[in-house]
mmCIF file of C-alpha atoms in Angstrom:
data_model
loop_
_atom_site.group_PDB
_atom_site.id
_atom_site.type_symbol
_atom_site.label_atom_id
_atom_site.label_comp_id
_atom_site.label_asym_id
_atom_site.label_seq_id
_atom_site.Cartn_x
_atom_site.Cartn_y
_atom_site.Cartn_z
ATOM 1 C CA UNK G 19 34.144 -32.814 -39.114
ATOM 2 C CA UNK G 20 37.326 -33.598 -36.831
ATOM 3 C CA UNK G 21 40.547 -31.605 -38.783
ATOM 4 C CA UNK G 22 43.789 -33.790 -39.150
ATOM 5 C CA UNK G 23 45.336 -31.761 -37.213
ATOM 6 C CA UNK G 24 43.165 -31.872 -34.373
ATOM 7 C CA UNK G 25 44.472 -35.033 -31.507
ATOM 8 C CA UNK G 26 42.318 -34.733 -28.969
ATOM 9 C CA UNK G 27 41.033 -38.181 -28.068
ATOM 10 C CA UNK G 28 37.551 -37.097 -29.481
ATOM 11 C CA UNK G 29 38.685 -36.326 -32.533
ATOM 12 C CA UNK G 30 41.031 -39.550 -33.133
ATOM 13 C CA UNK G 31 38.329 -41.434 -32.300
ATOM 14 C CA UNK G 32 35.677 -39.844 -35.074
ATOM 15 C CA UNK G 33 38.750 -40.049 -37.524
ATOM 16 C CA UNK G 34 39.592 -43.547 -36.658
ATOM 17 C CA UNK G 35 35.489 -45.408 -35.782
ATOM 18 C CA UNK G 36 34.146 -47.225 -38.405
ATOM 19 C CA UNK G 37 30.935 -44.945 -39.030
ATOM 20 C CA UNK G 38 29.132 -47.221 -40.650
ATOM 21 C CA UNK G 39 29.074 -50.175 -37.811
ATOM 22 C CA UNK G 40 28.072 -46.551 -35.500
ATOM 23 C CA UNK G 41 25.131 -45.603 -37.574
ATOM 24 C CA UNK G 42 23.655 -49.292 -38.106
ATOM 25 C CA UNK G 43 23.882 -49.615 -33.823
ATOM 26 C CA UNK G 44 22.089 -45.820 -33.396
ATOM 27 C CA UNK G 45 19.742 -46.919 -36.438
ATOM 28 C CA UNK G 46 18.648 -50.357 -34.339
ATOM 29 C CA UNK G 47 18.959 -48.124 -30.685
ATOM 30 C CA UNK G 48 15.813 -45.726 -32.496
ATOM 31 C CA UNK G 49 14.091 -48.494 -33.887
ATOM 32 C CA UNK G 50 13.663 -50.229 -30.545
ATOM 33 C CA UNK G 51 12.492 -46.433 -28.909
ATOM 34 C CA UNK G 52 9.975 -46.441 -32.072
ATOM 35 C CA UNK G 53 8.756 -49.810 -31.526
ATOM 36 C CA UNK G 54 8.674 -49.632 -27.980
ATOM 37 C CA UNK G 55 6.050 -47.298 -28.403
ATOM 38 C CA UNK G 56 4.496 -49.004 -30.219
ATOM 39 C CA UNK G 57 4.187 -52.255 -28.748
ATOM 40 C CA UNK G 58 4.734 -51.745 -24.965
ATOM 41 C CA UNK G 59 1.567 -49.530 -23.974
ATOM 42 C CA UNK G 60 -1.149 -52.204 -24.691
ATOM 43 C CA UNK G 61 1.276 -54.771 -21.699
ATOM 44 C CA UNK G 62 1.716 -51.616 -19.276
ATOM 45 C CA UNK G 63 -2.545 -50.956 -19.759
ATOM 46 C CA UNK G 64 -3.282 -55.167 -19.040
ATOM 47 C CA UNK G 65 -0.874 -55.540 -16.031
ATOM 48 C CA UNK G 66 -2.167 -51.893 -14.490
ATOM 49 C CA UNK G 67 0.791 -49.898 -15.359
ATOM 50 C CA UNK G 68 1.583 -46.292 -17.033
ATOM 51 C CA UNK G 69 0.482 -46.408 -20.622
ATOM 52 C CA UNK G 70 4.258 -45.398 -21.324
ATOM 53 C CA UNK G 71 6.050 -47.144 -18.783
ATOM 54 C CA UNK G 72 8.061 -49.840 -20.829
ATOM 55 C CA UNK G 73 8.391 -47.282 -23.003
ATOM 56 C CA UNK G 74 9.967 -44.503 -20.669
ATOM 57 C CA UNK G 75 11.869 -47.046 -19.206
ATOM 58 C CA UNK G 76 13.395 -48.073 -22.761
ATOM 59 C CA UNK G 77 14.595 -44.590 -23.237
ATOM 60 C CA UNK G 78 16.106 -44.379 -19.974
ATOM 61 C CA UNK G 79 18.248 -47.776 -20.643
ATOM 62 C CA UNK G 80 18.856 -46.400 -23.965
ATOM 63 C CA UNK G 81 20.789 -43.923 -22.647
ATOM 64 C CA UNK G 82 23.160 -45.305 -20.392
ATOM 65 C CA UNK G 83 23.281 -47.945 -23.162
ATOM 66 C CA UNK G 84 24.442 -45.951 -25.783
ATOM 67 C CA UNK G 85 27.024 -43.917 -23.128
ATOM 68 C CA UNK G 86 28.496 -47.129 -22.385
ATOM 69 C CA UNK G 87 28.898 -48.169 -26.155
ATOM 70 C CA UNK G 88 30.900 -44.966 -27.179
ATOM 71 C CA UNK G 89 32.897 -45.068 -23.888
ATOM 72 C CA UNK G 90 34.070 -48.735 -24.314
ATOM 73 C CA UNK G 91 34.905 -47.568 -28.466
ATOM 74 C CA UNK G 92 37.672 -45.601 -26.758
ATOM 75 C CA UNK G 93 39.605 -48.709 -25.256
ATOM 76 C CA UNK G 94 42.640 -49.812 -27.216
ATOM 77 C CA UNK G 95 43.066 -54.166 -27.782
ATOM 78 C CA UNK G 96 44.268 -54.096 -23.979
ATOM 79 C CA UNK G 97 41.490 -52.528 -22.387
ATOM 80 C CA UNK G 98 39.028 -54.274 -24.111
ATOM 81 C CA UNK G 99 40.626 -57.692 -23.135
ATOM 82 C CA UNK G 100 41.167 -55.605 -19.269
ATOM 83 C CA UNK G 101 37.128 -55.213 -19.446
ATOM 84 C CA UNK G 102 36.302 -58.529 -20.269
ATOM 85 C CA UNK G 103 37.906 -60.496 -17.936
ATOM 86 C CA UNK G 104 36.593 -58.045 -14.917
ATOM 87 C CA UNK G 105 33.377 -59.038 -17.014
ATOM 88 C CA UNK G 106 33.308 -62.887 -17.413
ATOM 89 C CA UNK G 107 34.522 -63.041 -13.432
ATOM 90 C CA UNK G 108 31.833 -60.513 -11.944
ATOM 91 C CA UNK G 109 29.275 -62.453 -14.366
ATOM 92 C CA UNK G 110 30.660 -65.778 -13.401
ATOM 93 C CA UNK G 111 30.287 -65.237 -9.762
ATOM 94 C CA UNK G 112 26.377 -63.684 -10.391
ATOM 95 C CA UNK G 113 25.038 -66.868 -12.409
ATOM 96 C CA UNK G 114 26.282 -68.589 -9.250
ATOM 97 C CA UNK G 115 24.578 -66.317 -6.936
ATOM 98 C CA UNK G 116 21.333 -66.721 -9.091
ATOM 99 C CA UNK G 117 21.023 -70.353 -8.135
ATOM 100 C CA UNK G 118 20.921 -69.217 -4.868
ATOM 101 C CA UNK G 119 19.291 -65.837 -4.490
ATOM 102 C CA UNK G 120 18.188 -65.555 -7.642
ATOM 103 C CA UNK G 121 14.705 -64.595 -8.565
ATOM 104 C CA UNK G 122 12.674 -67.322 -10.283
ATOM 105 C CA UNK G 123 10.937 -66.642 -12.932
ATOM 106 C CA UNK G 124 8.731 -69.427 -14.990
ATOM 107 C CA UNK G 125 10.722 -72.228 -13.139
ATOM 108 C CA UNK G 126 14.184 -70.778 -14.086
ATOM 109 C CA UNK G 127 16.788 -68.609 -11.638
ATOM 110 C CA UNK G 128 18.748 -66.123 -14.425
ATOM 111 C CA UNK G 129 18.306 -62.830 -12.260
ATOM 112 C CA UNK G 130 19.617 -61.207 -9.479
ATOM 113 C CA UNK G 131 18.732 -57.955 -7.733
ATOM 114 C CA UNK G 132 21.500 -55.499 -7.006
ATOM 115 C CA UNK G 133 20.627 -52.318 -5.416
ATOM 116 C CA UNK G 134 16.848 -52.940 -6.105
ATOM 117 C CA UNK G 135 17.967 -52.966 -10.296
ATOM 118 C CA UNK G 136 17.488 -56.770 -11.619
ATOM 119 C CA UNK G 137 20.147 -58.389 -13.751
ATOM 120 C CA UNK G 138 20.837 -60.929 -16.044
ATOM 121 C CA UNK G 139 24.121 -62.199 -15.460
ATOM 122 C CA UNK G 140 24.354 -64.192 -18.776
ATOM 123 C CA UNK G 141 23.728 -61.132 -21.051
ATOM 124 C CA UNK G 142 27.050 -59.647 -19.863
ATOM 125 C CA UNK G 143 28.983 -63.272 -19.722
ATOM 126 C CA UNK G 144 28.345 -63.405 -23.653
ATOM 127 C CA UNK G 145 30.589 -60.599 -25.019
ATOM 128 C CA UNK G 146 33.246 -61.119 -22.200
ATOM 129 C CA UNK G 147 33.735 -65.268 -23.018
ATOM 130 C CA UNK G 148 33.962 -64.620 -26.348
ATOM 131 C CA UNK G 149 36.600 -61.654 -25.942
ATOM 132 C CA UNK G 150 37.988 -64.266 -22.994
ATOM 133 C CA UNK G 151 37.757 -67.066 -25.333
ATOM 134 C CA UNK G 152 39.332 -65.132 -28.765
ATOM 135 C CA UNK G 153 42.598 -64.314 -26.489
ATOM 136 C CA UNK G 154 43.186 -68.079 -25.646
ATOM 137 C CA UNK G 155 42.650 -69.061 -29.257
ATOM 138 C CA UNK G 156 45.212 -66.534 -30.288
ATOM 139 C CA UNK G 157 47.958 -67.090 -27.711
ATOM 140 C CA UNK G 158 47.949 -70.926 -29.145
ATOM 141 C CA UNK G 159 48.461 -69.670 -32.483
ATOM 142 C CA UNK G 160 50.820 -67.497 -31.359
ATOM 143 C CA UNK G 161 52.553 -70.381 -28.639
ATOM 144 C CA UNK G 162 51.045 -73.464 -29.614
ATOM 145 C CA UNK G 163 52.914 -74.523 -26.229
ATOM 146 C CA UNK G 164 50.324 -72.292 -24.599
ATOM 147 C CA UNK G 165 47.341 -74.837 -23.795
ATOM 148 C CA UNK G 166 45.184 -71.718 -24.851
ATOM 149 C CA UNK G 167 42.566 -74.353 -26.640
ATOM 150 C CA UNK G 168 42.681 -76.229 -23.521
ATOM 151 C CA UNK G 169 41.671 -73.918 -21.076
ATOM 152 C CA UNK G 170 38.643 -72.224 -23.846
ATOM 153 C CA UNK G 171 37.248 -75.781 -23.755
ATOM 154 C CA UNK G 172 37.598 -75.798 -20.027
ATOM 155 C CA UNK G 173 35.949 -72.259 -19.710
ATOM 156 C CA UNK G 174 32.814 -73.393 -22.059
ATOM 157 C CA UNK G 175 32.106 -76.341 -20.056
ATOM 158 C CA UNK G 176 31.847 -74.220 -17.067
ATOM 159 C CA UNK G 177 29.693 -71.835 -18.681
ATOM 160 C CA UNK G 178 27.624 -74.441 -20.175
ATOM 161 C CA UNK G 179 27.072 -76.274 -16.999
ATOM 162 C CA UNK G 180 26.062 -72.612 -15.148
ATOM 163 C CA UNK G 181 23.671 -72.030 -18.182
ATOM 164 C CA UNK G 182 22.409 -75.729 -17.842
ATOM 165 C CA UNK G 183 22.129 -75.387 -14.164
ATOM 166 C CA UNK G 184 19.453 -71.830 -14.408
ATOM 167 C CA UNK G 185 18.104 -73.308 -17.065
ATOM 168 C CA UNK G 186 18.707 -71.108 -20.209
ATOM 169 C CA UNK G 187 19.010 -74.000 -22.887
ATOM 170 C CA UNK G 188 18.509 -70.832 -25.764
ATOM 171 C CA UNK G 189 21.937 -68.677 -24.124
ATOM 172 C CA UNK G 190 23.468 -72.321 -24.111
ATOM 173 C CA UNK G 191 22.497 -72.880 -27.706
ATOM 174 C CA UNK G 192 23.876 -68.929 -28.421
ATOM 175 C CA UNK G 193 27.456 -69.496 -26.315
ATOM 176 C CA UNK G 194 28.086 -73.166 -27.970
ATOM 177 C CA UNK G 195 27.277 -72.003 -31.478
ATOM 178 C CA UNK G 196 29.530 -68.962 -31.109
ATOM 179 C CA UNK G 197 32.945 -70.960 -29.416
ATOM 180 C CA UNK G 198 32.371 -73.841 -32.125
ATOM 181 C CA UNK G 199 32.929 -70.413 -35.050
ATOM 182 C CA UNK G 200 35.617 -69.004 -33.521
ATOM 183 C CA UNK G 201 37.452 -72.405 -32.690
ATOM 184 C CA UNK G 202 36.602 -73.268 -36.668
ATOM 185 C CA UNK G 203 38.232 -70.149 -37.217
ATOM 186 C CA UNK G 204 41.590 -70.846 -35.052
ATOM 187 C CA UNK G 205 42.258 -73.917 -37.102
ATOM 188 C CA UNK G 206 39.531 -76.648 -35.399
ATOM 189 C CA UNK G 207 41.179 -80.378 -36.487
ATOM 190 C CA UNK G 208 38.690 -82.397 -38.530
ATOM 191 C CA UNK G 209 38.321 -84.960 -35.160
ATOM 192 C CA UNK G 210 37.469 -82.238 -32.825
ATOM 193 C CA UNK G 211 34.853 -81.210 -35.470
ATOM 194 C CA UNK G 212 33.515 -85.075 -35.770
ATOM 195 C CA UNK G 213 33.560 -85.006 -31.607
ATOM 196 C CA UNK G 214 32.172 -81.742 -31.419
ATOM 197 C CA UNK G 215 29.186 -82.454 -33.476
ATOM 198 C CA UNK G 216 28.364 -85.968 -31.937
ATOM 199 C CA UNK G 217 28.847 -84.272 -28.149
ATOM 200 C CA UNK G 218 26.317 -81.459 -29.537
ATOM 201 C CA UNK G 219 23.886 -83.929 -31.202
ATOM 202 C CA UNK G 220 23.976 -85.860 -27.582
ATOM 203 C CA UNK G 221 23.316 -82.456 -25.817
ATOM 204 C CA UNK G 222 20.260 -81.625 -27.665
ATOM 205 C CA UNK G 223 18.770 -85.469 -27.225
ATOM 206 C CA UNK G 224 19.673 -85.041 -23.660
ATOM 207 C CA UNK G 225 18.174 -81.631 -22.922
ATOM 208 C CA UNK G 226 15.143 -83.258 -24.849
ATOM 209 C CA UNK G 227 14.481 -85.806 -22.212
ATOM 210 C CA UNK G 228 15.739 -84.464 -19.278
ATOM 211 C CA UNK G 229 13.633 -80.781 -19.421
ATOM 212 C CA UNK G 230 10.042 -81.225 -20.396
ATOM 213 C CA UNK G 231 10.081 -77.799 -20.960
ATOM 214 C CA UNK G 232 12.310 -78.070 -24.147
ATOM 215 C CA UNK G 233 10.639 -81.389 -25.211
ATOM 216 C CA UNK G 234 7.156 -79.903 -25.016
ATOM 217 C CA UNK G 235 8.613 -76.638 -27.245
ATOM 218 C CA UNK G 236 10.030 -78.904 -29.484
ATOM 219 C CA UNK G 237 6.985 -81.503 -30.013
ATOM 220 C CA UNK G 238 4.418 -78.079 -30.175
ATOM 221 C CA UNK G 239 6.573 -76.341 -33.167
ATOM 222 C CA UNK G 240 6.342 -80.056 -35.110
ATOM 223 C CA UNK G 241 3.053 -81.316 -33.825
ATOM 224 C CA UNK G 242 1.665 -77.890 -34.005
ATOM 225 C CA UNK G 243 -0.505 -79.237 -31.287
ATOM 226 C CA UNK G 244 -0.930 -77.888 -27.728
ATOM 227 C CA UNK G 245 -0.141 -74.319 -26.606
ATOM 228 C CA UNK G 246 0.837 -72.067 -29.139
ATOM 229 C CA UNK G 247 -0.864 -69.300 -28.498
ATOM 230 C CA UNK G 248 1.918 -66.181 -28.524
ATOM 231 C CA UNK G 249 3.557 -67.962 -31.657
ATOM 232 C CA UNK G 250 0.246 -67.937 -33.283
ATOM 233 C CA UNK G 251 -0.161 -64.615 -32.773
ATOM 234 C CA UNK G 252 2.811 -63.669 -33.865
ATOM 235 C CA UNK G 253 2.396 -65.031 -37.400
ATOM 236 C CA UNK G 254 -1.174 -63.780 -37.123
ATOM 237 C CA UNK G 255 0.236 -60.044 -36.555
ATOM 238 C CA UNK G 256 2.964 -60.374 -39.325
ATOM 239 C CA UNK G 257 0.083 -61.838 -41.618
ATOM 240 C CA UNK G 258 -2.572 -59.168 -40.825
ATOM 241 C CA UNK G 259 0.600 -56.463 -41.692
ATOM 242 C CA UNK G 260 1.199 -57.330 -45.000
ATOM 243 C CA UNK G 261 3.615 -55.451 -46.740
ATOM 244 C CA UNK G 262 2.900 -51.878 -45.439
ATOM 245 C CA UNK G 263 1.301 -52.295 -42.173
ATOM 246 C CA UNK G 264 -2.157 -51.307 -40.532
ATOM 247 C CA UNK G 265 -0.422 -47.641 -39.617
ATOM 248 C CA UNK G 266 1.240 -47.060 -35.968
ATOM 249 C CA UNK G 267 -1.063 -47.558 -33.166
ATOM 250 C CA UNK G 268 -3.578 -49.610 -34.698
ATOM 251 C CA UNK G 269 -2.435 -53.545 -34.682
ATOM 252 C CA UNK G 270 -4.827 -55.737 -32.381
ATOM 253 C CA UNK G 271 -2.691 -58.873 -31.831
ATOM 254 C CA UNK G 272 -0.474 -57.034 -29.312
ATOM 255 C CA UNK G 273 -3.269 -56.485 -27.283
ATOM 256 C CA UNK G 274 -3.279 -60.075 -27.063
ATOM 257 C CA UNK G 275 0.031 -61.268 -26.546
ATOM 258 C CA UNK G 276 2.091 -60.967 -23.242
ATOM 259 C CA UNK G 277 5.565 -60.507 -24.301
ATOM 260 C CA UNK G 278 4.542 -58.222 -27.437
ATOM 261 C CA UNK G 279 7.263 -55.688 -26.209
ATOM 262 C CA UNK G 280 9.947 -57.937 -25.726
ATOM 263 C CA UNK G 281 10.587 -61.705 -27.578
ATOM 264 C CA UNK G 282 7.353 -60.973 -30.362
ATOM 265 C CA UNK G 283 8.343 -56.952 -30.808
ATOM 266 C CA UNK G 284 9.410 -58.125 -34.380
ATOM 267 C CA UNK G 285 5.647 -59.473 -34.759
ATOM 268 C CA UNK G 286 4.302 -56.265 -33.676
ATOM 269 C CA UNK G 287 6.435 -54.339 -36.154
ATOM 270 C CA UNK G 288 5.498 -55.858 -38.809
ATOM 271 C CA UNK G 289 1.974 -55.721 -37.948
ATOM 272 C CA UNK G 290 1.938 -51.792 -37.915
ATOM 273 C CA UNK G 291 4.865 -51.222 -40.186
ATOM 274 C CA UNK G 292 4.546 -53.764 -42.857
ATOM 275 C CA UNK G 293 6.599 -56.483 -43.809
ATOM 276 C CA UNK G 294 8.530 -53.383 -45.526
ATOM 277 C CA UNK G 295 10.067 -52.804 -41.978
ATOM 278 C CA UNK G 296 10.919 -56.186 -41.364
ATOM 279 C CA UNK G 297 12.796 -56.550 -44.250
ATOM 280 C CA UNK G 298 14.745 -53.073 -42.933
ATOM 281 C CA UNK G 299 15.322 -54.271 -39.812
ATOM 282 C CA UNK G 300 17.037 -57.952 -41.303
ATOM 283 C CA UNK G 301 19.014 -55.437 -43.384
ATOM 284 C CA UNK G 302 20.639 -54.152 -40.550
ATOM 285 C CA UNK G 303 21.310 -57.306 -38.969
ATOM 286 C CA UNK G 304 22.644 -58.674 -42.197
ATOM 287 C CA UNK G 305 25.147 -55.508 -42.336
ATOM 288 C CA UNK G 306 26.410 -56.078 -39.231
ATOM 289 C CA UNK G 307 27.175 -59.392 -39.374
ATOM 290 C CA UNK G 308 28.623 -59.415 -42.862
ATOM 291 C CA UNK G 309 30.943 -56.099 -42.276
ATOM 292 C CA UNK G 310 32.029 -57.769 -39.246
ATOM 293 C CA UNK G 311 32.818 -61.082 -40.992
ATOM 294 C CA UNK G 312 34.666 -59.077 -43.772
ATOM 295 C CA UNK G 313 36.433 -56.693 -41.515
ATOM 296 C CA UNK G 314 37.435 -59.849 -39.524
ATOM 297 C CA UNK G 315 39.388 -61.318 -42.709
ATOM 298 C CA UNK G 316 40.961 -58.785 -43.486
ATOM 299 C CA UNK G 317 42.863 -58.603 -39.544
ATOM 300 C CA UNK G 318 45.937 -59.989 -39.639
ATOM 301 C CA UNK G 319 46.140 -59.893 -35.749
ATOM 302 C CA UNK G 320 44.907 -63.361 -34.584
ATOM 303 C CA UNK G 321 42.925 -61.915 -31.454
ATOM 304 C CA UNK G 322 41.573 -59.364 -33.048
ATOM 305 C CA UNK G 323 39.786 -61.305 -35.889
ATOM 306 C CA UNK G 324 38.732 -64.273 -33.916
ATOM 307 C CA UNK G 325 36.970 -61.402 -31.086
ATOM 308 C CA UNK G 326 35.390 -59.222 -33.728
ATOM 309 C CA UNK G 327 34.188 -62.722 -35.549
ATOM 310 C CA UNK G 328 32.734 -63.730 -32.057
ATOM 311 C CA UNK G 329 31.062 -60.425 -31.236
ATOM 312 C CA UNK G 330 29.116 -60.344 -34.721
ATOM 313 C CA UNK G 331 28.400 -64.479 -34.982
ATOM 314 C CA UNK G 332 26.096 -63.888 -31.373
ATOM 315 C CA UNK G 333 24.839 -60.747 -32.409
ATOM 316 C CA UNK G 334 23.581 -62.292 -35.444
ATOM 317 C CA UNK G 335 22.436 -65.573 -33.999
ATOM 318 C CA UNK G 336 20.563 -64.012 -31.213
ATOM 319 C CA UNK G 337 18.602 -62.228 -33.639
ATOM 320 C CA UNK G 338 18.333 -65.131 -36.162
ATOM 321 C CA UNK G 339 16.885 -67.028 -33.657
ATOM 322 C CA UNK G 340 14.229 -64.127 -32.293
ATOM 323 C CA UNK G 341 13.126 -63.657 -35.801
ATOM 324 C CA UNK G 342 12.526 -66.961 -36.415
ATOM 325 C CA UNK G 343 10.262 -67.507 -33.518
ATOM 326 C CA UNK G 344 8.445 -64.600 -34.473
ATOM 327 C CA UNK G 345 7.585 -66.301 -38.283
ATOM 328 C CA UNK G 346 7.597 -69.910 -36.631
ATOM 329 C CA UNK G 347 10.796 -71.201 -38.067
ATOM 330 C CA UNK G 348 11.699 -72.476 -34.583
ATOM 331 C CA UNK G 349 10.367 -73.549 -31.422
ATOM 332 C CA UNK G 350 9.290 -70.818 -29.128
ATOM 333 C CA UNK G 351 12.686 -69.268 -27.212
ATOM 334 C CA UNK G 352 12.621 -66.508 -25.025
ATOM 335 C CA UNK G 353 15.752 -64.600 -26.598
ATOM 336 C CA UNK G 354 15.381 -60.756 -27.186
ATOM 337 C CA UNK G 355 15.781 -59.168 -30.507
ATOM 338 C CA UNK G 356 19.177 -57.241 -29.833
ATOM 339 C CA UNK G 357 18.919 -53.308 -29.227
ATOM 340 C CA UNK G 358 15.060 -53.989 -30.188
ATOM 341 C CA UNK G 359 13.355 -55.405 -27.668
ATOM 342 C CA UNK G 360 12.891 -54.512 -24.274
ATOM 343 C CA UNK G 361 14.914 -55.111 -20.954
ATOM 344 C CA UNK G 362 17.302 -53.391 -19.602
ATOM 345 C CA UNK G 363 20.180 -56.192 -18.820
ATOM 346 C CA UNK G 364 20.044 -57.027 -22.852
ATOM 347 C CA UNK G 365 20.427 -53.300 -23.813
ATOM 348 C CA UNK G 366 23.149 -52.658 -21.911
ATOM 349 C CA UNK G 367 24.907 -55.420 -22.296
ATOM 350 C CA UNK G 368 24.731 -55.775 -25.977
ATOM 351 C CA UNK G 369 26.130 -51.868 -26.172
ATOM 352 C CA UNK G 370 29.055 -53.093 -24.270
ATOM 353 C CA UNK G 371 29.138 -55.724 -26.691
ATOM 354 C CA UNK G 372 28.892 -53.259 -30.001
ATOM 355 C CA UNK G 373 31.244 -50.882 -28.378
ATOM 356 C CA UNK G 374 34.080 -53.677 -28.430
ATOM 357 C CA UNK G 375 33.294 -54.063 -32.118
ATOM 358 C CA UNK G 376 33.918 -50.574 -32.825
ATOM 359 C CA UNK G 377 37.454 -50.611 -30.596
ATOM 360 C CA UNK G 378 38.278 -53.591 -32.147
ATOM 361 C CA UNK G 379 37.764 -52.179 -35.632
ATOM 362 C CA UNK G 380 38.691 -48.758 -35.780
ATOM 363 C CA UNK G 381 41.229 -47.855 -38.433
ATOM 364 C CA UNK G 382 44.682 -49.305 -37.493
ATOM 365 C CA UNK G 383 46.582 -49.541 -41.192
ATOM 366 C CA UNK G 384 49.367 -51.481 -39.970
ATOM 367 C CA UNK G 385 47.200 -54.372 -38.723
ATOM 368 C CA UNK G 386 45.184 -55.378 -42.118
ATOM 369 C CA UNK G 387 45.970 -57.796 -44.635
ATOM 370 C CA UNK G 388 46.245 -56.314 -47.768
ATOM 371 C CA UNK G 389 43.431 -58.132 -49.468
ATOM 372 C CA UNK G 390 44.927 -60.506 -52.518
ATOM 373 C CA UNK G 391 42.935 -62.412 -55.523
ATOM 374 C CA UNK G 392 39.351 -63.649 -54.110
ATOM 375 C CA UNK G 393 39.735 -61.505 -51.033
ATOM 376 C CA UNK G 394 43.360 -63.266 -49.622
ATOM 377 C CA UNK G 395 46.053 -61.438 -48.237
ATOM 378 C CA UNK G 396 48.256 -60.864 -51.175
ATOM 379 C CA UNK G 397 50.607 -62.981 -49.866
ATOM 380 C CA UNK G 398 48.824 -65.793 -49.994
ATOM 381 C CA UNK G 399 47.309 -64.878 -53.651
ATOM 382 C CA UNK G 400 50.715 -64.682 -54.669
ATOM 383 C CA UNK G 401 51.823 -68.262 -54.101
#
């Protein structure tokens, strides 16, 4: 324990983090080094590799990962805004380069190689738009002469039509999903909602027809017809679980499915570890979101809430949507469970992510709402 009258930097920040955001992050960081183990051998053994390769290398991200989370903790409002535009532009200019140069992958350009290390561009463009995106919003509350809404609607089309252009229709789905929140939350009029809604109603008919991909995803999760094969699996494995597992080491399906370590490591856990797991692990996600939600509210600085809103609403998506592959609640996506799954670009880019959340929120008295009647700022409750 930090004394009070210790003010060294280290020591203001353990006073000042919010330690329970910190230990849900490590909790998910040791889960995915558990379950890398536990998946990832049986893919490194079928493709020729190190029977702990994936799993070596998950450790190694991990660390740099969780570095990276604690050092961007330290940055005060300004930083964090100073990070995220260096951020959104490097990322910007990368998902260009990746139409180019990119490496293809299943008919799709998302990577690039830099110094021999592949990256995803769009894993670091998510946390930086919506840190990008939470500044305009707040400078037209602040100045609604400030076309701040303006130029966050010009910023998502041009991150919707890189995303388009890769294709990465489930990122799309992920960046849309999270600017329509945060622009409900800056005080969205009822006729940008209706236009909104229709324009994202036309995108989804449109990406149905124009990439078969997406159309033949679509018509196998409601037909239930054609190739299903991982998906399958992935129920099997959850199935074959039950509630306590088959005991570490000793599921099958894994052995049969390609991506076991990354999009289906969820199926895998809760083939070994039980449906008890599971349930654990959607706790965590749960907690994240909600604190983040509820420490949001309670911000009376406009940036500040709509960022930290932002930051938890994709963290939560991402893994609403990788869950729900995994128990075929949705069409098969290729999205990573966050901190969980494998791949470097994700980990790191989702600490950066987590460590704005815990700059954002550490313990700044002056800047909460004192919360009123029903959770409003007593100000409001007064009236």
């Amino acid at each position: 324990m930090a004394s009070r009258l210790d003010t060294s930097p280290v020591a203001i920040w353990w006073r000042t983090v919010d330690r329970w955001f910190l230990a849900a992050f490590l909790s998910l960081m040791g889960l995915g080094i558990v379950l890398s183990f536990a998946a990832s051998p049986a893919v490194a053994e079928r493709i020729g590799l190190d029977s702990f390769h994936f799993a070596t290398r998950q450790i190694i991200f991990t660390i740099p990962a969780l570095l990276v989370m604690i050092a961007v903790s330290f940055l005060k409002e300004r930083g964090v805004r100073r990070v995220a535009l260096i951020m959104l532009g490097l990322s910007l200019v990368l998902m260009v380069a990746a139409l180019y140069i990119g490496v293809e992958v299943k008919g799709a350009r998302r990577w690039v190689s830099l110094a021999g290390v592949s990256v995803q561009p769009s894993e670091f463009l998510k946390p930086a738009f919506v840190i990008v995106c939470a500044w305009l919003f707040a400078e037209h509350a602040r100045q609604p002469d400030i076309p701040g809404n303006l130029f966050a609607m010009i910023l998502l089309g041009l991150v919707v039509a890189l995303l388009v252009a890769q294709p990465d229709l489930g990122q799309t789905i992920l960046v849309l999903g999270t600017w329509g929140v945060m622009f409900f939350m800056a005080g969205m009029p009822w006729l940008w909602i209706i236009v909104l809604g229709a324009l994202g109603v036309g995108g989804a008919v449109a990406a149905y027809t124009v990439f078969p991909h997406v159309a033949g995803r679509i018509d196998r999760f409601l037909t239930g017809e054609g190739d299903t094969f991982q998906v399958d699996m992935g129920h099997e494995a959850l199935v074959n679980g039950g509630w306590f597992g088959v005991g570490p080491g000793e599921g099958t399906v894994k052995r049969m499915i390609p991506d076991s370590h990354a999009d289906f490591v969820f199926a895998v856990a809760g083939e070994e570890f039980g449906i008890v797991l599971c349930l654990l692990i959607m706790a965590l996600f749960a907690f994240i979101v909600l604190r983040g939600l509820n420490t949001a509210l309670k911000e009376q600085d406009d940036f500040t809430r709509y960022a930290v809103a932002g930051l938890v609403v994709v963290f939560g998506f991402q893994s609403v949507i990788n869950m729900g592959v995994n128990l075929q609640l949705m069409p098969a996506k290729g999205m990573t469970l966050p901190f969980i799954s494998y791949g470097g670009s994700s980990l790191i880019a989702i600490a950066i992510s987590m460590g704005m959340v815990l700059a954002l929120t550490r313990k700044r008295p002056e800047k909460r709402k004192r919360p009123g009647f029903l959770g409003l700022p007593s100000a409001v409750a007064a009236e």
